[in-house]
Short mmCIF file of C-alpha atoms in Angstrom, two decimals:
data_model
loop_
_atom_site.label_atom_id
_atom_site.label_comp_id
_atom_site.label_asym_id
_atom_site.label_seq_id
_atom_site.Cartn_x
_atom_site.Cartn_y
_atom_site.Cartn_z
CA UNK A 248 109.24 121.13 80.58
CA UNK A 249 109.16 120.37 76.90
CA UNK A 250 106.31 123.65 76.25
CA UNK A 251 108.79 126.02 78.26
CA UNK A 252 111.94 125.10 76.30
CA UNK A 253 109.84 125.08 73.08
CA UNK A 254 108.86 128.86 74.24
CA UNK A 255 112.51 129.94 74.99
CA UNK A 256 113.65 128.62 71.78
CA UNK A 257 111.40 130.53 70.14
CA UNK A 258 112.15 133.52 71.02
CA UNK A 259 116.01 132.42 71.10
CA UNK A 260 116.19 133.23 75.06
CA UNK A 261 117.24 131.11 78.15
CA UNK A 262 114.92 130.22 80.39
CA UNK A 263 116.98 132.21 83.37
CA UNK A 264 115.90 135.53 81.38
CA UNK A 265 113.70 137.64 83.10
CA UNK A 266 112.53 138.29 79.95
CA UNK A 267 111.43 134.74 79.70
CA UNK A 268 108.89 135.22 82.19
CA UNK A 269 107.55 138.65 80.93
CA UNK A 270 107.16 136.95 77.39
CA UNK A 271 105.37 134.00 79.42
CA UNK A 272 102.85 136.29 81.42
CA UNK A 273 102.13 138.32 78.20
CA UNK A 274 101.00 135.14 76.32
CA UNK A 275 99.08 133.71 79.21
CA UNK A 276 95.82 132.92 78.28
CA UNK A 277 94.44 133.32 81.83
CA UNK A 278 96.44 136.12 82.90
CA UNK A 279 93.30 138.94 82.66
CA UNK A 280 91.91 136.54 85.87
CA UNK A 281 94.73 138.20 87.94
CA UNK A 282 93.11 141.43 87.49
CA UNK A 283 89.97 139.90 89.35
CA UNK A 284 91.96 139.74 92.77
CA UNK A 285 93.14 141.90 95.51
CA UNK A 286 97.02 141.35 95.49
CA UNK A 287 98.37 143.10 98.81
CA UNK A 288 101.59 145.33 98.56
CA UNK A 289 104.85 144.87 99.53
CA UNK A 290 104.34 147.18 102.42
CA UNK A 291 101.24 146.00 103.54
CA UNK A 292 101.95 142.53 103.67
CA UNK A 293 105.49 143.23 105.74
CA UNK A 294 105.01 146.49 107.52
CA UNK A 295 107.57 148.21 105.62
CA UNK A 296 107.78 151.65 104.05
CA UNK A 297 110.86 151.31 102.35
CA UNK A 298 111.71 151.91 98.31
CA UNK A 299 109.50 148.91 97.33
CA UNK A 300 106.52 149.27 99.44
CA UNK A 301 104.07 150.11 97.45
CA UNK A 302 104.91 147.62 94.94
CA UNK A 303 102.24 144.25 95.03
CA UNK A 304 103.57 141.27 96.97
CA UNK A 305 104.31 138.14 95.59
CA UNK A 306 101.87 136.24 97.28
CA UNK A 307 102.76 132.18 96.77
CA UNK A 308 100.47 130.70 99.59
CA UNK A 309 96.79 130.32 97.96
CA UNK A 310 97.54 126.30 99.41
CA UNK A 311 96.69 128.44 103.00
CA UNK A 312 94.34 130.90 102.25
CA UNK A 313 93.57 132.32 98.88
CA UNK A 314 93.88 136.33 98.25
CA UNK A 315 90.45 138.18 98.10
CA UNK A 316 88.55 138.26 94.85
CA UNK A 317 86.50 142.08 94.20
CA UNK A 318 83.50 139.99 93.23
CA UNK A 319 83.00 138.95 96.95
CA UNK A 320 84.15 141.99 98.11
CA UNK A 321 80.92 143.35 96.00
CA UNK A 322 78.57 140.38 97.00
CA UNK A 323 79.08 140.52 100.60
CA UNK A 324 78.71 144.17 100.33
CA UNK A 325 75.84 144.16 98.57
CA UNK A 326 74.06 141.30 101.00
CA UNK A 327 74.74 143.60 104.04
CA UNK A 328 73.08 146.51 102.23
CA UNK A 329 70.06 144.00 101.55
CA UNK A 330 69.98 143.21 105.29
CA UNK A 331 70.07 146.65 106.42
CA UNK A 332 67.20 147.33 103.98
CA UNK A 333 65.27 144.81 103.52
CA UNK A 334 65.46 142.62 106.89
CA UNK A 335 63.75 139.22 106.96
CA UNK A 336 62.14 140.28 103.58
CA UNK A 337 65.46 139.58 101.77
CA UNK A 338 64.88 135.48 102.18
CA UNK A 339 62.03 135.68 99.56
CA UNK A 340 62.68 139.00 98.07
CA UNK A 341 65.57 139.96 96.84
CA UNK A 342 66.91 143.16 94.83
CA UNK A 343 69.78 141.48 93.33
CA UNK A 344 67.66 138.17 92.92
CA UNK A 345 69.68 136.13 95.14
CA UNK A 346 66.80 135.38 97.63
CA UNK A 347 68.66 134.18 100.66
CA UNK A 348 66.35 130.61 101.30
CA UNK A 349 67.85 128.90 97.78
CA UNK A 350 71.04 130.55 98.22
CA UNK A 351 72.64 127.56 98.72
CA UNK A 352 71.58 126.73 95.06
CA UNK A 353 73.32 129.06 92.96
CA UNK A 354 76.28 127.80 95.05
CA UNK A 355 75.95 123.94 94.31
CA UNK A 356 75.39 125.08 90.75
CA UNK A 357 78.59 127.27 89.98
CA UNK A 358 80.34 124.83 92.55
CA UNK A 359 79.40 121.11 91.01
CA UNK A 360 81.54 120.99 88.12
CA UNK A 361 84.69 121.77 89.91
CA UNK A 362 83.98 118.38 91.15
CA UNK A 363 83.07 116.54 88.94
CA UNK A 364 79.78 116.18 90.32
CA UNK A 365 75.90 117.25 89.74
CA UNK A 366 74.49 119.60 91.79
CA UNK A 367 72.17 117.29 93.45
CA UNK A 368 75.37 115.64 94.89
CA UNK A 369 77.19 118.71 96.26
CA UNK A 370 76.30 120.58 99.29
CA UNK A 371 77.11 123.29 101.23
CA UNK A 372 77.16 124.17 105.06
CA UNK A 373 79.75 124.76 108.74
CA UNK A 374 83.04 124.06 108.01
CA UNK A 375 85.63 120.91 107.03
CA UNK A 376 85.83 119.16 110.33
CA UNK A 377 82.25 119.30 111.24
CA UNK A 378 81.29 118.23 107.90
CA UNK A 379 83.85 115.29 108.17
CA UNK A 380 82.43 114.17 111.78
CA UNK A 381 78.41 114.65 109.77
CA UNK A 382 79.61 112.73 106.97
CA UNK A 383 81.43 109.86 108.74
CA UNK A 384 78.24 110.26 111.25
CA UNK A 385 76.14 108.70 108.01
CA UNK A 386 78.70 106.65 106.68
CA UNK A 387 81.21 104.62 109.43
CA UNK A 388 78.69 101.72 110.37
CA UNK A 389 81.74 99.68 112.55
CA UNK A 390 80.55 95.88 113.00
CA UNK A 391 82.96 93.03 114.76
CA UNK A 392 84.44 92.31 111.84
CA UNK A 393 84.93 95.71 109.93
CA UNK A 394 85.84 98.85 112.07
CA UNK A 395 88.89 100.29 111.20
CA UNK A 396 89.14 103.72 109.04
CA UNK A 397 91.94 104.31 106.47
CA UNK A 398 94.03 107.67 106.65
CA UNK A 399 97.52 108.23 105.59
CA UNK A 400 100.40 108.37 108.92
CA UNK A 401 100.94 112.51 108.17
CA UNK A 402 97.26 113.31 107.67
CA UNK A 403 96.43 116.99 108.90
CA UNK A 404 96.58 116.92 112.97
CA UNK A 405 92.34 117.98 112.35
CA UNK A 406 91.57 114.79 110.09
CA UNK A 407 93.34 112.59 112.76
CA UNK A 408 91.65 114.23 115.65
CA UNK A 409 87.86 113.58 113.80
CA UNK A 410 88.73 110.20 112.88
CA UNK A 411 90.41 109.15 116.28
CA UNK A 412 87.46 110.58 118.45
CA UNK A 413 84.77 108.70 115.35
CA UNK A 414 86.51 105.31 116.81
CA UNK A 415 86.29 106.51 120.42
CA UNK A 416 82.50 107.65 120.18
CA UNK A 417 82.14 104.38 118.83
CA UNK A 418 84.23 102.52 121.38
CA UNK A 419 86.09 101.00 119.24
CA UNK A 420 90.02 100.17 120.26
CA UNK A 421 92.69 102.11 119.25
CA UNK A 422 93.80 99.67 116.56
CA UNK A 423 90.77 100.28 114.81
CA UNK A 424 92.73 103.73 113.54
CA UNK A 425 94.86 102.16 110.27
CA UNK A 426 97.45 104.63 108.90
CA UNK A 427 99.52 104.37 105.93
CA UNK A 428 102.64 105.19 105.93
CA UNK A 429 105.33 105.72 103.47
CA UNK A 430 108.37 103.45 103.18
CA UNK A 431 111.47 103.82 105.26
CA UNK A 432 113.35 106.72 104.10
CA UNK A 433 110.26 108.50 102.01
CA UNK A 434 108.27 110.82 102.58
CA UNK A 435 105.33 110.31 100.17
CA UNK A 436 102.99 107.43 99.84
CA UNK A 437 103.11 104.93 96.79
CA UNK A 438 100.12 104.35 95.58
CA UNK A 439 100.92 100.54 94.68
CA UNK A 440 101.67 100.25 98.79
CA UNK A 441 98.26 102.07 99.54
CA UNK A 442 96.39 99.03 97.03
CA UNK A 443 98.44 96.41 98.92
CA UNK A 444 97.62 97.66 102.63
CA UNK A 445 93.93 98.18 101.28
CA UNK A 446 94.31 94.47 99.43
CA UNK A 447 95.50 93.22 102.60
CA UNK A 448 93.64 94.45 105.18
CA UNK A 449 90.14 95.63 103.62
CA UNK A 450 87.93 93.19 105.24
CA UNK A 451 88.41 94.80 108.23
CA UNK A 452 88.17 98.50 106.95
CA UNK A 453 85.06 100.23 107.33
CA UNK A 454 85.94 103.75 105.33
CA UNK A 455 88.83 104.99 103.56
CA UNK A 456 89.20 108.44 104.30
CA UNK A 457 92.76 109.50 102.84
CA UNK A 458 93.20 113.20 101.49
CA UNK A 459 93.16 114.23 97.71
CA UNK A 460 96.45 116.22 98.23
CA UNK A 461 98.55 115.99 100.90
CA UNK A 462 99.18 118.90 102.68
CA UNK A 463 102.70 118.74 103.82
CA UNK A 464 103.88 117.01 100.90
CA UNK A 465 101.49 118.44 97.97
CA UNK A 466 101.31 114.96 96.41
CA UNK A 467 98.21 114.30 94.37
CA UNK A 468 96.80 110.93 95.36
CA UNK A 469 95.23 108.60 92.53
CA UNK A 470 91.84 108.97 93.65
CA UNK A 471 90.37 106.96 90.85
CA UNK A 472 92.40 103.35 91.69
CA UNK A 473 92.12 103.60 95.07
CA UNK A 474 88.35 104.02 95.76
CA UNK A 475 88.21 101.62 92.95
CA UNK A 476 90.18 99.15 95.07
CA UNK A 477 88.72 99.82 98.43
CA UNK A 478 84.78 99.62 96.95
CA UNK A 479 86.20 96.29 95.70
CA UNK A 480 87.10 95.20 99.03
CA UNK A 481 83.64 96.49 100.54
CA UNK A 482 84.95 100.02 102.26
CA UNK A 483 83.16 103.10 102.01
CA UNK A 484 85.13 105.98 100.77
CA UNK A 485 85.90 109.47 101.72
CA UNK A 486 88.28 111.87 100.36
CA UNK A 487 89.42 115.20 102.23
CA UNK A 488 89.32 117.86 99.37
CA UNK A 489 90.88 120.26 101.45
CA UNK A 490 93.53 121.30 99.26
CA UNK A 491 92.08 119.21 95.97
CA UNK A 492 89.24 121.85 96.28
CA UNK A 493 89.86 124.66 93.41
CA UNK A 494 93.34 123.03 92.43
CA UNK A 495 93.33 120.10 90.87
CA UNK A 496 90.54 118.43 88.62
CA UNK A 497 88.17 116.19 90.07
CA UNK A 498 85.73 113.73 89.02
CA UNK A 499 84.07 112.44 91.67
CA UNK A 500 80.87 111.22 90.31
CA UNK A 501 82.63 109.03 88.14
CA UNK A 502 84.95 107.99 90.15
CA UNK A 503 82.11 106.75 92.52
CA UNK A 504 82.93 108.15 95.52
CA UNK A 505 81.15 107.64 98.50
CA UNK A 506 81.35 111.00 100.00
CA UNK A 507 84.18 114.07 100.25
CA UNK A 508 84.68 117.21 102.12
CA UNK A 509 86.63 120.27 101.09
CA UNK A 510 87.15 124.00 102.66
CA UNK A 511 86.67 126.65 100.46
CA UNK A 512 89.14 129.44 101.44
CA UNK A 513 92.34 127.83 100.11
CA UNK A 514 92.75 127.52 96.12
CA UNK A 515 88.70 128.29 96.08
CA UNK A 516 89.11 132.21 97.41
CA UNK A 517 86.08 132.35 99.91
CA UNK A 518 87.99 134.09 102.93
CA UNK A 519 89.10 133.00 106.10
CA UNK A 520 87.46 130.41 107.92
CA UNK A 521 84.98 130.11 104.90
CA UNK A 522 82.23 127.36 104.21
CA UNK A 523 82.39 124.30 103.30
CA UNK A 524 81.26 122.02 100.93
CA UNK A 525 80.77 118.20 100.71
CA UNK A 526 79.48 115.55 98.43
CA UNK A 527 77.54 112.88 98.79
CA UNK A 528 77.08 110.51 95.40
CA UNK A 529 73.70 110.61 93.97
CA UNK A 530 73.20 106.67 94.61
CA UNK A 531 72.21 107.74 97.95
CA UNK A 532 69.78 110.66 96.46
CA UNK A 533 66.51 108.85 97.77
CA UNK A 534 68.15 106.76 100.41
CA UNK A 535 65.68 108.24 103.25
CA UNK A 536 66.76 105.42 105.66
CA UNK A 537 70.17 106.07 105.65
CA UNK A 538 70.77 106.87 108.98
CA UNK A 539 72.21 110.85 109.47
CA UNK A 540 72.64 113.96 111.96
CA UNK A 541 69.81 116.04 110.44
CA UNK A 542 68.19 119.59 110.88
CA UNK A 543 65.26 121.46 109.75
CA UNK A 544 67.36 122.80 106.51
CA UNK A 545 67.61 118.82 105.56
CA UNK A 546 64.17 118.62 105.53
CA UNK A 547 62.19 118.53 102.21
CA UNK A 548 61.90 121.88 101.16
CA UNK A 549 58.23 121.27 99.37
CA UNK A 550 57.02 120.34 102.82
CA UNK A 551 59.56 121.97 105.20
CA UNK A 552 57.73 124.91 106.59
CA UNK A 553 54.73 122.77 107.50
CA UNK A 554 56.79 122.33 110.71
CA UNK A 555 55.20 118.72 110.73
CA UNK A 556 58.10 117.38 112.55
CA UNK A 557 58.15 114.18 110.81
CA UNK A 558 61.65 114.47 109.04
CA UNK A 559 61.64 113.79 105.25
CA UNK A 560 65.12 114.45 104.05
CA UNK A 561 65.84 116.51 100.95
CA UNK A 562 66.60 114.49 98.32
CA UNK A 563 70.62 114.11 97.38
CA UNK A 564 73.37 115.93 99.57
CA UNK A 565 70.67 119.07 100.77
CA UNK A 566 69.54 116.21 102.57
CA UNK A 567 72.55 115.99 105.05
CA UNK A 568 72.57 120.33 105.41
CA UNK A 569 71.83 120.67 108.88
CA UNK A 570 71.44 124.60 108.96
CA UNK A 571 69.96 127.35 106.78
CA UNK A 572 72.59 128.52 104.78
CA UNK A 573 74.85 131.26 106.36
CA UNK A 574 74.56 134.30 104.10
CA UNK A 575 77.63 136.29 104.34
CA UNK A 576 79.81 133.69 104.32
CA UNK A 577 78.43 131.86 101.39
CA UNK A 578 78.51 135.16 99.45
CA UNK A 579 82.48 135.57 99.50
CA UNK A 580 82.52 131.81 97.81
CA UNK A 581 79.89 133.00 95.46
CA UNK A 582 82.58 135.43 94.33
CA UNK A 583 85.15 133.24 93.89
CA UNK A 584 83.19 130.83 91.74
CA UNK A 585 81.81 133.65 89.86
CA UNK A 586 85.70 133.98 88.10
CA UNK A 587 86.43 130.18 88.60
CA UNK A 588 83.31 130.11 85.82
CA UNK A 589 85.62 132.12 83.20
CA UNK A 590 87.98 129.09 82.83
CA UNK A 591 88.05 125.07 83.66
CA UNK A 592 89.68 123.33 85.90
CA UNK A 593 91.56 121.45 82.88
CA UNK A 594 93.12 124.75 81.56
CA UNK A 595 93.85 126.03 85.37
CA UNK A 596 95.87 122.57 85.62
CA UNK A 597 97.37 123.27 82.51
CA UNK A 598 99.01 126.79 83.76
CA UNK A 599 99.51 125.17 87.21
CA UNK A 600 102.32 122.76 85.41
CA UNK A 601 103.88 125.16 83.77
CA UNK A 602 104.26 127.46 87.01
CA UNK A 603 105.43 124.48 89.16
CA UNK A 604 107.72 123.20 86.53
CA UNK A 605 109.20 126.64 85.75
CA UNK A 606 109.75 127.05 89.42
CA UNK A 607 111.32 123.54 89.89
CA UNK A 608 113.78 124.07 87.19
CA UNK A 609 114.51 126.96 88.63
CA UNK A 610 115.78 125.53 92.02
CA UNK A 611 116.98 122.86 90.71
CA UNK A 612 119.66 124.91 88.76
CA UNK A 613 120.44 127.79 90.99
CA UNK A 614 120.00 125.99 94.23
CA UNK A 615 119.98 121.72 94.04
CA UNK A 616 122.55 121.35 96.75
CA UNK A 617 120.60 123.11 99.50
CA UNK A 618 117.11 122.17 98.42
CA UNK A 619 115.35 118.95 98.24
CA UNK A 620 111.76 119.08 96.41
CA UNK A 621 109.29 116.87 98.05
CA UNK A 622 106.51 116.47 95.92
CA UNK A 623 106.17 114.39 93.18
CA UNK A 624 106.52 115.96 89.57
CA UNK A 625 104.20 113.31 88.22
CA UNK A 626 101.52 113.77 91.05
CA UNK A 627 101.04 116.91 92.44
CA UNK A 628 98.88 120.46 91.88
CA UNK A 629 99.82 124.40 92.51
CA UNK A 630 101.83 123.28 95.50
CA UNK A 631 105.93 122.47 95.70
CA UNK A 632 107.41 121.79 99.02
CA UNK A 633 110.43 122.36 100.00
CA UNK A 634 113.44 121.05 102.37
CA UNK A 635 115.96 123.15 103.60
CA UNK A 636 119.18 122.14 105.90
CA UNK A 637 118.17 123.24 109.50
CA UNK A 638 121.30 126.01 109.32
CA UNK A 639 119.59 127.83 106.23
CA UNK A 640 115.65 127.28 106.95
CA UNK A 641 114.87 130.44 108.89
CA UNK A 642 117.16 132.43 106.92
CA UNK A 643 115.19 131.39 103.45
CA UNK A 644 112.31 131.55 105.16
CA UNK A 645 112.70 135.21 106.64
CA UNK A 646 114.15 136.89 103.75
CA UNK A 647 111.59 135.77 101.64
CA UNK A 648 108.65 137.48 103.84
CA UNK A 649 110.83 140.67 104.31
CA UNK A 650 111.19 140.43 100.43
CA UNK A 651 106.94 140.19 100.39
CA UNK A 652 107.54 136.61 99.05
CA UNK A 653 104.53 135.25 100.51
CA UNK A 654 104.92 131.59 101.58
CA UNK A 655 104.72 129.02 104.25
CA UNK A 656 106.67 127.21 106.38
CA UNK A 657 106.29 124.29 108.46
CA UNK A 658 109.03 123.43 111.40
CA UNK A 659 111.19 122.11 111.09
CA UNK A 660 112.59 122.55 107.91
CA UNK A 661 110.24 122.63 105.22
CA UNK A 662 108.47 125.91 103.09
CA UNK A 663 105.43 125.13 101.15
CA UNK A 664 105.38 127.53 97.82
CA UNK A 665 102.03 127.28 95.71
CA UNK A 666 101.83 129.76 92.33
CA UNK A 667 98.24 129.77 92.04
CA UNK A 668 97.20 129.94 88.37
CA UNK A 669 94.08 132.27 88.94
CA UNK A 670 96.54 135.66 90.07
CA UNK A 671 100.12 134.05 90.28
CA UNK A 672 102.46 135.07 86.81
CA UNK A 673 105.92 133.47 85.80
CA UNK A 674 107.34 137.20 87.26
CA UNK A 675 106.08 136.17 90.48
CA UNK A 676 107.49 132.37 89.68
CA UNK A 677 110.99 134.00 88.83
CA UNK A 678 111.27 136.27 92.12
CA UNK A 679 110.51 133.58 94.26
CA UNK A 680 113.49 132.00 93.02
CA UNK A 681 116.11 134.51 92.91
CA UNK A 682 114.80 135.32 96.73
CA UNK A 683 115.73 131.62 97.64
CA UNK A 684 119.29 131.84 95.57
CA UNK A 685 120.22 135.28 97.21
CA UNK A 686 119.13 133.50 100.65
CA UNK A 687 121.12 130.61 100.03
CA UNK A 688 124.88 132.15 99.23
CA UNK A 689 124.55 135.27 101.56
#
């Protein structure tokens, strides 16, 4: 809050001025990445044809899927062209020099330091849940004394579902499913509770698998102290990276996770439905007897097309990749990482707090008695979610959409609002907020 006030002061304005966030978007350091993206219109995002139509959307909901970068629109383009006209020749031979069989590396490459990670560690392949069911596959080894897996009470319905039917392949009893859950009356998780239930009951848990970022709530776990803490008590641990991925920074080499998962089409831009990636610490590099779901692709690659059929994994996380890397859905993410290489994640974050806190102050002044912010201002990324009374939800939520305030909501009550740094401006910030306001006294 501090760097905005500094800003209005010098240029004697008030923060309410529209001005304010012109002057802001003009001195944005990243704003030339917005140019990199394919920002609907009004009328194309909302059907309309009125006075405003043709004017670009406001589009607040990278946290569900991010907006199309032209790079990918290029790559893919230009893979279906080498298809058409080269065929199978395009694995080895490639007019762009992309040869399709190590495709998979200049994605690991471009795609490793968003995580904190080497590019032996990362890998790419399917999609989040199957990658979650592979991973916990290799890593939930149940025994009588230590079964149970670690998730937080809200998790997303698809981390529940993998984890509940792990325990059930397993045979394990229902109990063996541990969920933590906020205190009466909150709705996000202390971290100091999460130590204590992991103090307390860690003998008997087998992997921790909560998410980076909650996705109802956008809080930002403290991924450091609590694999810390569960490694200390002997649990493996996981972390969901669904929306971490491309929004907050990560360090998960140092942090020593065991192993994460993350989609790709949220804050990381690859498209709908897009691949996946995972991570798998490099301790386990040459760990050839740790037991995994494999595939030809996870074979050694020196050796692989000697079709011996005596498996010898890949060293590192190209070890657990199934499948042959699926080309046109791989090229999208290339894209996307292709601008995510013109910045770091450190100076992302840095535009991402100044977005969210703009926004918050925002609400907070025009509209505190009919909104209460649910994520934490000392814990949280791109994403602020919102509480509305019941009697003014769908109103909000259905003038900002007719307004082509992109956003999303979740019944009963509560709209999830993410300024992305890599296309979103303070302009965009500000008209969110006067939507909202004009919503709330109509």
């Amino acid at each position: 809050m501090d760097r905005l006030e500094a800003a209005a002061q010098a240029q004697n304005i008030s923060l309410d001025d529209d001005q304010f966030a012109q002057i802001m978007d003009a001195a944005d350091p990243l704003g030339h990445l917005r140019a990199e993206f394919e920002i609907p219109t009004v009328g194309q995002v909302t059907g309309s044809t009125g006075e405003h139509s043709d004017a670009r959307c406001t589009y607040l909901c990278g946290n569900s899927l991010g907006l199309l970068p032209k790079r990918s629109r290029r790559i893919l383009n230009e893979e279906m062209d080498e298809w058409a006209t080269k065929g199978v020749v395009g694995h080895h031979h490639h007019s762009k020099g992309r040869s399709w069989i190590s495709y998979r590396k200049q994605i690991v490459e471009k795609m490793a330091p968003m995580f904190g990670a080497a590019p032996i560690e990362v890998g790419v392949m399917n999609t989040l849940t199957v990658n979650i069911h592979l991973m916990l596959a290799a890593f939930y080894r149940p025994t009588g004394t230590r079964n149970k897996i670690l998730i937080e009470s809200k998790a997303f319905p698809s981390d529940h579902y993998a984890v509940e039917s792990q325990l059930q392949w397993h045979n394990q009893p229902a109990d063996a499913l541990l969920l933590a859950e906020p205190r009466a009356g909150e709705l996000t998780l202390r971290t100091s509770d999460i130590l204590d239930l992991i103090e307390r009951q860690g003998d008997e848990i087998a992997v921790v698998m909560l998410s980076g970022v909650q996705y109802y709530t956008g809080q930002v776990f403290d991924m450091a102290k609590i694999t810390a803490a569960a490694q200390a008590k002997g649990c493996v641990v996981g972390w969901d990276l669904a929306h971490a991925a491309g929004n907050v920074p990560l360090s998960l080499h140092d942090w020593n996770v065991d192993f994460a998962c993350w989609c790709t089409y949220k804050y990381m831009n690859s498209g709908p439905g897009g691949i996946s990636g995972f991570f798998v610490h490099d301790r386990y590099a040459q760990d050839a007897e740790l037991a995994r779901l494999t595939g030809w692709w996870a074979h050694d690659e020196k050796t692989r097309f000697e079709m011996s059929n005596r498996f010898e994994p890949n060293p590192g996380a190209a070890g657990f990749e199934i499948s042959n890397t699926p080309i046109l859905t791989a090229a999208t993410l290339l894209g996307s990482l292709e601008v995510f290489e013109q910045t770091t994640m450190e100076h992302l974050q840095e535009k991402s707090v100044l977005l969210t806190t703009y926004l918050e102050y925002l609400l907070n002044k025009h509209a505190a008695q009919h909104i209460r912010i649910i994520t934490p201002s000392d814990s949280r990324g791109a994403q602020l979610s919102l509480l509305f009374a019941t009697d003014k939800f769908d109103a909000v939520f259905n003038d900002l959409m007719s307004a082509g305030v992109i956003c999303d909501e979740r019944k009963p009550n509560c709209i999830r609002i993410a300024p992305v740094p890599l296309y979103n401006t303070f302009s965009d910030v500000k008209r969110c907020a006067e939507v909202i306001r004009a919503a709330l006294i109509r």
